[in-house]
Amino acid sequence: MLNKRLLCIDAGSEYCPCYLAETGDCITCSILRGQDFCDCNWRGSCIYSEFVWNDYVKKNSRKFYSSKILKKESLGNEVYLLKIETTKTLARQLKQPGAYIFIRGEGLPQFFDVPMSIMQANEKEGYVYIVYKVLGTKTKRLNESDNILIRGPYWNGIYGLNNIKTLKNNNCLLIARGVAQAPTLLLINKIVKNNNITLILDKGKLEDNFILNYLSHKNIEIIFIDTMKYKEQEYIKEIMIDKKIDFVFSAGSDIFHKKIIELIDEIDPSINISATNNSEICCGEGVCGACSAHLENEGSVKGCKTQIDIRELIKRRVNID
Ligand SMILES: Cc1cc2nc3c(=O)[nH]c(=O)nc-3n(C[C@H](O)[C@H](O)[C@H](O)COP(=O)(O)OP(=O)(O)OC[C@H]3O[C@@H](n4cnc5c(N)ncnc54)[C@H](O)[C@@H]3O)c2cc1C
Ligand code: FES
């Protein structure tokens, strides 16, 4: 039988129970999936009871907001920074590592929604920063008006969040390539006080490492590396050994994650790893199935809502052995 003990990122939040409870597909609650035993790894609230108390209907879903774009800046090579007005509450909810929103230009239909990581959120003034690269149809039309539709908060932009929550006095190596520097900043802000951070930046196809303009922390060692070069990958291994690294954050594509996992495994496979979520995310609500991944033990898993072991996922997607 498939192991269905999975952690849903929304479990216990104000958006739980969701549509999946109504359809008998809750990621976490076995009772709501029609089984006659409870197997949820209790995490502070009972989804089944919440569903019963809510008269067997889901809680309210996330809404769209029309927001002002307060600042647009071209960072070169078709990369843009947007400062977007939000409510103070939404900005506060978006301060967690892995936070992202859906955005689309005002006037466009919902299928133009794109998931975008939060780089920085200011809850006092009510705004967020995102940085995006223009790739195809949806991102080409993001920048056309002064207003933007946003939907959020969403939190599953990073796999391995438990490894981040437990960080204290750890030696952390964060490796960020290209536009994936954006979610890395949010993570740095969260862990910088209580951990030693070494940050490897690879600008990839960017003109510059834009994150540097937003890094005010003095106590981070920053190293610039072209992570695609064999010699420099050897240097990453040296850094892991010299600095006794016990946590790695990989921010880049799945191929990038694969390489970082291989480097870690050559040094010490017990080093904890978290990584950006590169699933193709469409609804973000566990409904459309665009993000589904087939895992060996868990079967088909919705990557937008489920915390997945990045090693397991990359093994399936990029074929590591
Ligand atoms: C949680 C999350 C956070 C992200 N944060 C950022 C960010 O901060 N900055 C940034 O530039 N990009 C980010 N992305 C990727 C961004 O959403 C895609 O680049 C964008 O959706 C591409 O759409 P398109 O129509 O312009 O391109 P397309 O031509 O449709 O696709 C170009 C590439 O983007 C991928 N893609 C297409 N649609 C999606 C989708 N719905 N979800 C994920 N990938 C998709 C495709 O697989 C393809 O590789 C993030 C994706 C996720 C899932
Ligand atoms: S994006 Fe729709 S189910 Fe995950």
GROMACS .gro file of C-alpha atoms and ligand atoms in nm:
model
  378
    1MET     CA    1   0.000   0.000   0.000
    2LEU     CA    2   0.123   0.352  -0.071
    3ASN     CA    3   0.250   0.550   0.224
    4LYS     CA    4   0.024   0.852   0.244
    5ARG     CA    5   0.173   1.018   0.556
    6LEU     CA    6   0.239   1.342   0.382
    7LEU     CA    7   0.270   1.695   0.513
    8CYS     CA    8   0.039   1.947   0.351
    9ILE     CA    9   0.181   2.298   0.374
   10ASP     CA   10  -0.167   2.438   0.445
   11ALA     CA   11  -0.256   2.188   0.723
   12GLY     CA   12  -0.375   2.379   1.028
   13SER     CA   13  -0.372   2.716   0.847
   14GLU     CA   14  -0.673   2.943   0.796
   15TYR     CA   15  -0.716   2.777   0.452
   16CYS     CA   16  -0.758   2.425   0.597
   17PRO     CA   17  -0.973   2.223   0.535
   18CYS     CA   18  -0.977   2.293   0.162
   19TYR     CA   19  -1.142   2.151  -0.152
   20LEU     CA   20  -0.950   1.826  -0.099
   21ALA     CA   21  -1.139   1.762   0.226
   22GLU     CA   22  -1.470   1.801   0.042
   23THR     CA   23  -1.368   1.554  -0.228
   24GLY     CA   24  -1.216   1.295   0.009
   25ASP     CA   25  -0.858   1.363  -0.107
   26CYS     CA   26  -0.706   1.544   0.193
   27ILE     CA   27  -0.328   1.511   0.170
   28THR     CA   28  -0.281   1.471   0.545
   29CYS     CA   29  -0.604   1.332   0.703
   30SER     CA   30  -0.661   0.959   0.644
   31ILE     CA   31  -1.015   0.979   0.789
   32LEU     CA   32  -1.111   1.239   0.530
   33ARG     CA   33  -0.969   1.007   0.266
   34GLY     CA   34  -1.229   0.749   0.375
   35GLN     CA   35  -1.005   0.529   0.586
   36ASP     CA   36  -1.120   0.413   0.929
   37PHE     CA   37  -0.801   0.498   1.118
   38CYS     CA   38  -0.622   0.822   1.198
   39ASP     CA   39  -0.269   0.842   1.058
   40CYS     CA   40  -0.199   1.213   1.035
   41ASN     CA   41   0.111   1.272   1.251
   42TRP     CA   42  -0.080   1.527   1.463
   43ARG     CA   43   0.047   1.878   1.402
   44GLY     CA   44  -0.155   2.090   1.637
   45SER     CA   45  -0.501   2.070   1.486
   46CYS     CA   46  -0.737   1.796   1.376
   47ILE     CA   47  -0.837   1.855   1.015
   48TYR     CA   48  -1.129   1.616   1.045
   49SER     CA   49  -1.275   1.802   1.348
   50GLU     CA   50  -1.222   2.136   1.174
   51PHE     CA   51  -1.416   2.003   0.877
   52VAL     CA   52  -1.704   1.877   1.095
   53TRP     CA   53  -1.717   2.208   1.290
   54ASN     CA   54  -1.729   2.393   0.959
   55ASP     CA   55  -2.044   2.197   0.859
   56TYR     CA   56  -1.855   1.967   0.619
   57VAL     CA   57  -1.747   2.249   0.390
   58LYS     CA   58  -1.403   2.394   0.322
   59LYS     CA   59  -1.279   2.720   0.472
   60ASN     CA   60  -1.265   3.031   0.251
   61SER     CA   61  -1.008   3.012  -0.026
   62ARG     CA   62  -0.746   3.272  -0.106
   63LYS     CA   63  -0.882   3.577  -0.284
   64PHE     CA   64  -0.753   3.791  -0.570
   65TYR     CA   65  -0.650   4.145  -0.487
   66SER     CA   66  -0.597   4.421  -0.739
   67SER     CA   67  -0.273   4.589  -0.639
   68LYS     CA   68  -0.061   4.877  -0.751
   69ILE     CA   69   0.283   4.819  -0.890
   70LEU     CA   70   0.476   5.075  -0.686
   71LYS     CA   71   0.804   5.034  -0.874
   72LYS     CA   72   0.924   4.856  -1.188
   73GLU     CA   73   1.291   4.820  -1.260
   74SER     CA   74   1.467   4.644  -1.544
   75LEU     CA   75   1.764   4.441  -1.419
   76GLY     CA   76   1.879   4.360  -1.774
   77ASN     CA   77   1.853   4.039  -1.977
   78GLU     CA   78   1.472   4.041  -1.954
   79VAL     CA   79   1.474   4.031  -1.576
   80TYR     CA   80   1.249   4.272  -1.386
   81LEU     CA   81   1.200   4.374  -1.028
   82LEU     CA   82   0.850   4.468  -0.912
   83LYS     CA   83   0.754   4.634  -0.587
   84ILE     CA   84   0.389   4.548  -0.532
   85GLU     CA   85   0.152   4.703  -0.280
   86THR     CA   86  -0.019   4.452  -0.049
   87THR     CA   87  -0.221   4.462   0.269
   88LYS     CA   88  -0.005   4.462   0.580
   89THR     CA   89  -0.156   4.127   0.676
   90LEU     CA   90  -0.062   3.968   0.345
   91ALA     CA   91   0.292   4.108   0.367
   92ARG     CA   92   0.323   3.955   0.716
   93GLN     CA   93   0.200   3.618   0.588
   94LEU     CA   94   0.456   3.633   0.308
   95LYS     CA   95   0.761   3.672   0.530
   96GLN     CA   96   0.812   3.294   0.563
   97PRO     CA   97   1.082   3.121   0.356
   98GLY     CA   98   0.909   2.952   0.063
   99ALA     CA   99   0.637   3.217   0.036
  100TYR     CA  100   0.505   3.298  -0.308
  101ILE     CA  101   0.206   3.457  -0.478
  102PHE     CA  102   0.026   3.419  -0.807
  103ILE     CA  103   0.025   3.732  -1.019
  104ARG     CA  104  -0.114   3.834  -1.353
  105GLY     CA  105  -0.163   4.159  -1.538
  106GLU     CA  106  -0.498   4.326  -1.471
  107GLY     CA  107  -0.754   4.248  -1.740
  108LEU     CA  108  -0.602   3.911  -1.827
  109PRO     CA  109  -0.787   3.582  -1.764
  110GLN     CA  110  -0.693   3.354  -1.473
  111PHE     CA  111  -0.485   3.117  -1.683
  112PHE     CA  112  -0.221   3.392  -1.708
  113ASP     CA  113  -0.147   3.346  -1.336
  114VAL     CA  114   0.221   3.283  -1.262
  115PRO     CA  115   0.371   3.172  -0.933
  116MET     CA  116   0.643   3.414  -0.817
  117SER     CA  117   0.861   3.392  -0.510
  118ILE     CA  118   0.865   3.669  -0.257
  119MET     CA  119   1.209   3.824  -0.228
  120GLN     CA  120   1.124   4.065   0.052
  121ALA     CA  121   0.803   4.154   0.237
  122ASN     CA  122   0.746   4.469   0.442
  123GLU     CA  123   0.455   4.429   0.680
  124LYS     CA  124   0.487   4.779   0.830
  125GLU     CA  125   0.434   4.956   0.499
  126GLY     CA  126   0.249   4.682   0.311
  127TYR     CA  127   0.450   4.582   0.006
  128VAL     CA  128   0.651   4.293  -0.140
  129TYR     CA  129   0.936   4.266  -0.387
  130ILE     CA  130   0.953   4.003  -0.657
  131VAL     CA  131   1.208   3.951  -0.934
  132TYR     CA  132   1.110   3.767  -1.250
  133LYS     CA  133   1.255   3.659  -1.579
  134VAL     CA  134   1.053   3.690  -1.896
  135LEU     CA  135   1.030   3.346  -2.053
  136GLY     CA  136   0.701   3.281  -2.230
  137THR     CA  137   0.339   3.387  -2.271
  138LYS     CA  138   0.253   3.459  -1.910
  139THR     CA  139   0.564   3.650  -1.807
  140LYS     CA  140   0.566   3.851  -2.133
  141ARG     CA  141   0.238   4.008  -2.027
  142LEU     CA  142   0.310   4.077  -1.661
  143ASN     CA  143   0.450   4.420  -1.705
  144GLU     CA  144   0.187   4.583  -1.920
  145SER     CA  145  -0.025   4.780  -1.675
  146ASP     CA  146   0.028   4.974  -1.352
  147ASN     CA  147  -0.194   4.735  -1.160
  148ILE     CA  148  -0.157   4.366  -1.104
  149LEU     CA  149  -0.384   4.094  -0.969
  150ILE     CA  150  -0.235   3.896  -0.685
  151ARG     CA  151  -0.352   3.583  -0.505
  152GLY     CA  152  -0.191   3.450  -0.190
  153PRO     CA  153  -0.036   3.375   0.049
  154TYR     CA  154   0.117   3.044  -0.065
  155TRP     CA  155   0.405   2.882   0.120
  156ASN     CA  156   0.528   2.571  -0.059
  157GLY     CA  157   0.797   2.742  -0.267
  158ILE     CA  158   1.068   2.549  -0.081
  159TYR     CA  159   1.091   2.176  -0.017
  160GLY     CA  160   1.248   2.073   0.314
  161LEU     CA  161   1.098   2.351   0.528
  162ASN     CA  162   1.132   2.136   0.839
  163ASN     CA  163   1.510   2.144   0.797
  164ILE     CA  164   1.488   2.524   0.796
  165LYS     CA  165   1.255   2.550   1.097
  166THR     CA  166   1.498   2.357   1.315
  167LEU     CA  167   1.810   2.558   1.221
  168LYS     CA  168   1.997   2.701   1.520
  169ASN     CA  169   2.374   2.752   1.545
  170ASN     CA  170   2.414   2.564   1.217
  171ASN     CA  171   2.676   2.614   0.949
  172CYS     CA  172   2.459   2.689   0.648
  173LEU     CA  173   2.565   2.698   0.285
  174LEU     CA  174   2.316   2.870   0.057
  175ILE     CA  175   2.383   2.830  -0.315
  176ALA     CA  176   2.173   3.046  -0.545
  177ARG     CA  177   2.183   3.067  -0.923
  178GLY     CA  178   2.013   3.326  -1.143
  179VAL     CA  179   1.666   3.443  -1.059
  180ALA     CA  180   1.644   3.190  -0.773
  181GLN     CA  181   1.838   3.444  -0.569
  182ALA     CA  182   1.498   3.601  -0.493
  183PRO     CA  183   1.363   3.331  -0.256
  184THR     CA  184   1.712   3.301  -0.104
  185LEU     CA  185   1.691   3.652   0.040
  186LEU     CA  186   1.374   3.570   0.233
  187LEU     CA  187   1.549   3.264   0.376
  188ILE     CA  188   1.857   3.464   0.474
  189ASN     CA  189   1.643   3.716   0.659
  190LYS     CA  190   1.486   3.434   0.856
  191ILE     CA  191   1.798   3.243   0.961
  192VAL     CA  192   2.075   3.502   0.971
  193LYS     CA  193   2.046   3.583   1.341
  194ASN     CA  194   2.101   3.234   1.475
  195ASN     CA  195   2.325   3.065   1.218
  196ASN     CA  196   2.654   3.102   1.032
  197ILE     CA  197   2.585   3.165   0.666
  198THR     CA  198   2.806   3.121   0.364
  199LEU     CA  199   2.635   3.237   0.046
  200ILE     CA  200   2.747   3.120  -0.297
  201LEU     CA  201   2.613   3.334  -0.578
  202ASP     CA  202   2.614   3.234  -0.942
  203LYS     CA  203   2.462   3.499  -1.165
  204GLY     CA  204   2.379   3.242  -1.432
  205LYS     CA  205   2.221   3.434  -1.720
  206LEU     CA  206   2.165   3.749  -1.516
  207GLU     CA  207   2.364   4.066  -1.576
  208ASP     CA  208   2.431   4.099  -1.205
  209ASN     CA  209   2.371   3.933  -0.871
  210PHE     CA  210   2.072   4.153  -0.787
  211ILE     CA  211   2.039   4.013  -0.435
  212LEU     CA  212   2.350   4.212  -0.336
  213ASN     CA  213   2.151   4.537  -0.346
  214TYR     CA  214   1.919   4.402  -0.078
  215LEU     CA  215   2.167   4.226   0.151
  216SER     CA  216   2.243   4.447   0.445
  217HIS     CA  217   2.380   4.176   0.670
  218LYS     CA  218   2.748   4.213   0.748
  219ASN     CA  219   2.799   3.868   0.893
  220ILE     CA  220   2.756   3.663   0.576
  221GLU     CA  221   3.046   3.540   0.371
  222ILE     CA  222   2.969   3.576   0.002
  223ILE     CA  223   3.154   3.377  -0.263
  224PHE     CA  224   3.105   3.416  -0.638
  225ILE     CA  225   3.120   3.094  -0.839
  226ASP     CA  226   3.017   2.966  -1.180
  227THR     CA  227   2.850   2.652  -1.049
  228MET     CA  228   2.845   2.488  -1.392
  229LYS     CA  229   3.228   2.463  -1.403
  230TYR     CA  230   3.384   2.141  -1.274
  231LYS     CA  231   3.675   2.318  -1.104
  232GLU     CA  232   3.443   2.550  -0.916
  233GLN     CA  233   3.224   2.257  -0.810
  234GLU     CA  234   3.534   2.113  -0.646
  235TYR     CA  235   3.568   2.444  -0.462
  236ILE     CA  236   3.209   2.406  -0.333
  237LYS     CA  237   3.309   2.072  -0.183
  238GLU     CA  238   3.611   2.233  -0.016
  239ILE     CA  239   3.386   2.497   0.133
  240MET     CA  240   3.154   2.228   0.270
  241ILE     CA  241   3.446   2.055   0.440
  242ASP     CA  242   3.633   2.365   0.564
  243LYS     CA  243   3.326   2.527   0.709
  244LYS     CA  244   3.179   2.206   0.852
  245ILE     CA  245   2.856   2.269   0.665
  246ASP     CA  246   2.556   2.086   0.808
  247PHE     CA  247   2.276   2.246   0.605
  248VAL     CA  248   2.259   2.330   0.235
  249PHE     CA  249   1.997   2.533   0.051
  250SER     CA  250   1.990   2.482  -0.323
  251ALA     CA  251   1.821   2.757  -0.525
  252GLY     CA  252   1.809   2.690  -0.897
  253SER     CA  253   1.671   2.448  -1.155
  254ASP     CA  254   1.623   2.074  -1.102
  255ILE     CA  255   1.948   2.005  -1.289
  256PHE     CA  256   2.117   2.245  -1.050
  257HIS     CA  257   1.963   2.063  -0.749
  258LYS     CA  258   2.088   1.734  -0.892
  259LYS     CA  259   2.443   1.864  -0.911
  260ILE     CA  260   2.432   2.007  -0.558
  261ILE     CA  261   2.295   1.678  -0.419
  262GLU     CA  262   2.576   1.489  -0.593
  263LEU     CA  263   2.836   1.723  -0.440
  264ILE     CA  264   2.681   1.684  -0.093
  265ASP     CA  265   2.677   1.307  -0.126
  266GLU     CA  266   3.047   1.304  -0.207
  267ILE     CA  267   3.114   1.487   0.121
  268ASP     CA  268   2.848   1.371   0.367
  269PRO     CA  269   2.501   1.242   0.269
  270SER     CA  270   2.369   1.325   0.616
  271ILE     CA  271   2.391   1.701   0.547
  272ASN     CA  272   2.035   1.835   0.550
  273ILE     CA  273   1.912   1.994   0.231
  274SER     CA  274   1.627   2.225   0.135
  275ALA     CA  275   1.563   2.343  -0.218
  276THR     CA  276   1.341   2.563  -0.431
  277ASN     CA  277   1.022   2.400  -0.558
  278ASN     CA  278   1.038   2.389  -0.938
  279SER     CA  279   0.705   2.215  -0.998
  280GLU     CA  280   0.480   2.358  -1.265
  281ILE     CA  281   0.224   2.516  -1.041
  282CYS     CA  282  -0.105   2.623  -1.187
  283CYS     CA  283  -0.388   2.642  -0.930
  284GLY     CA  284  -0.173   2.608  -0.615
  285GLU     CA  285  -0.470   2.447  -0.441
  286GLY     CA  286  -0.406   2.077  -0.504
  287VAL     CA  287  -0.688   2.061  -0.759
  288CYS     CA  288  -0.567   2.093  -1.120
  289GLY     CA  289  -0.290   1.829  -1.102
  290ALA     CA  290  -0.036   2.031  -1.306
  291CYS     CA  291   0.222   1.988  -1.030
  292SER     CA  292   0.175   1.612  -0.973
  293ALA     CA  293   0.487   1.404  -0.924
  294HIS     CA  294   0.495   1.026  -0.901
  295LEU     CA  295   0.710   0.913  -0.609
  296GLU     CA  296   0.823   0.562  -0.535
  297ASN     CA  297   0.666   0.525  -0.189
  298GLU     CA  298   0.398   0.789  -0.188
  299GLY     CA  299   0.250   0.746  -0.535
  300SER     CA  300   0.111   1.055  -0.707
  301VAL     CA  301   0.178   1.367  -0.498
  302LYS     CA  302   0.068   1.727  -0.552
  303GLY     CA  303   0.387   1.934  -0.544
  304CYS     CA  304   0.206   2.263  -0.486
  305LYS     CA  305   0.079   2.165  -0.141
  306THR     CA  306   0.293   1.874  -0.028
  307GLN     CA  307   0.635   1.896   0.133
  308ILE     CA  308   0.841   1.651  -0.072
  309ASP     CA  309   1.186   1.512  -0.001
  310ILE     CA  310   1.397   1.687  -0.263
  311ARG     CA  311   1.631   1.389  -0.302
  312GLU     CA  312   1.335   1.163  -0.378
  313LEU     CA  313   1.186   1.410  -0.624
  314ILE     CA  314   1.507   1.479  -0.811
  315LYS     CA  315   1.578   1.106  -0.837
  316ARG     CA  316   1.247   1.069  -1.020
  317ARG     CA  317   1.269   1.384  -1.227
  318VAL     CA  318   1.632   1.403  -1.326
  319ASN     CA  319   1.722   1.037  -1.290
  320ILE     CA  320   2.007   1.028  -1.042
  321ASP     CA  321   2.143   0.693  -0.935
  322LIG     C1  322   0.690   2.839  -0.634
  322LIG     C2  323   0.749   2.904  -0.758
  322LIG     C3  324   0.816   3.024  -0.745
  322LIG     C4  325   0.869   3.084  -0.860
  322LIG     N1  326   0.936   3.202  -0.843
  322LIG     C5  327   0.988   3.263  -0.951
  322LIG     C6  328   1.059   3.388  -0.938
  322LIG     O1  329   1.075   3.441  -0.828
  322LIG     N2  330   1.106   3.447  -1.050
  322LIG     C7  331   1.090   3.390  -1.175
  322LIG     O2  332   1.134   3.448  -1.273
  322LIG     N3  333   1.024   3.273  -1.189
  322LIG     C8  334   0.973   3.209  -1.082
  322LIG     N4  335   0.906   3.090  -1.098
  322LIG     C9  336   0.892   3.034  -1.233
  322LIG    C10  337   0.781   3.106  -1.308
  322LIG     O3  338   0.658   3.082  -1.247
  322LIG    C11  339   0.781   3.057  -1.454
  322LIG     O4  340   0.899   3.104  -1.512
  322LIG    C12  341   0.664   3.112  -1.530
  322LIG     O5  342   0.545   3.049  -1.486
  322LIG    C13  343   0.684   3.088  -1.680
  322LIG     O6  344   0.566   3.117  -1.747
  322LIG     P1  345   0.569   3.167  -1.900
  322LIG     O7  346   0.431   3.156  -1.954
  322LIG     O8  347   0.630   3.301  -1.907
  322LIG     O9  348   0.667   3.067  -1.970
  322LIG     P2  349   0.639   2.929  -2.043
  322LIG    O10  350   0.685   2.946  -2.183
  322LIG    O11  351   0.504   2.877  -2.017
  322LIG    O12  352   0.741   2.836  -1.966
  322LIG    C14  353   0.879   2.862  -1.955
  322LIG    C15  354   0.937   2.777  -1.845
  322LIG    O13  355   0.870   2.803  -1.721
  322LIG    C16  356   0.810   2.684  -1.669
  322LIG     N5  357   0.673   2.714  -1.626
  322LIG    C17  358   0.569   2.743  -1.707
  322LIG     N6  359   0.458   2.762  -1.635
  322LIG    C18  360   0.494   2.738  -1.506
  322LIG    C19  361   0.423   2.739  -1.384
  322LIG     N7  362   0.293   2.764  -1.380
  322LIG     N8  363   0.489   2.711  -1.269
  322LIG    C20  364   0.621   2.687  -1.271
  322LIG     N9  365   0.694   2.684  -1.384
  322LIG    C21  366   0.631   2.709  -1.499
  322LIG    C22  367   0.806   2.585  -1.786
  322LIG    O14  368   0.819   2.454  -1.739
  322LIG    C23  369   0.921   2.626  -1.870
  322LIG    O15  370   1.038   2.564  -1.821
  322LIG    C24  371   0.853   3.025  -0.987
  322LIG    C25  372   0.785   2.904  -0.998
  322LIG    C26  373   0.735   2.844  -0.885
  322LIG    C27  374   0.663   2.714  -0.898
  323FES     S1  375  -0.091   2.333  -0.910
  323FES    FE1  376  -0.292   2.258  -0.929
  323FES     S2  377  -0.280   2.077  -0.817
  323FES    FE2  378  -0.090   2.165  -0.777
   0.00000   0.00000   0.00000
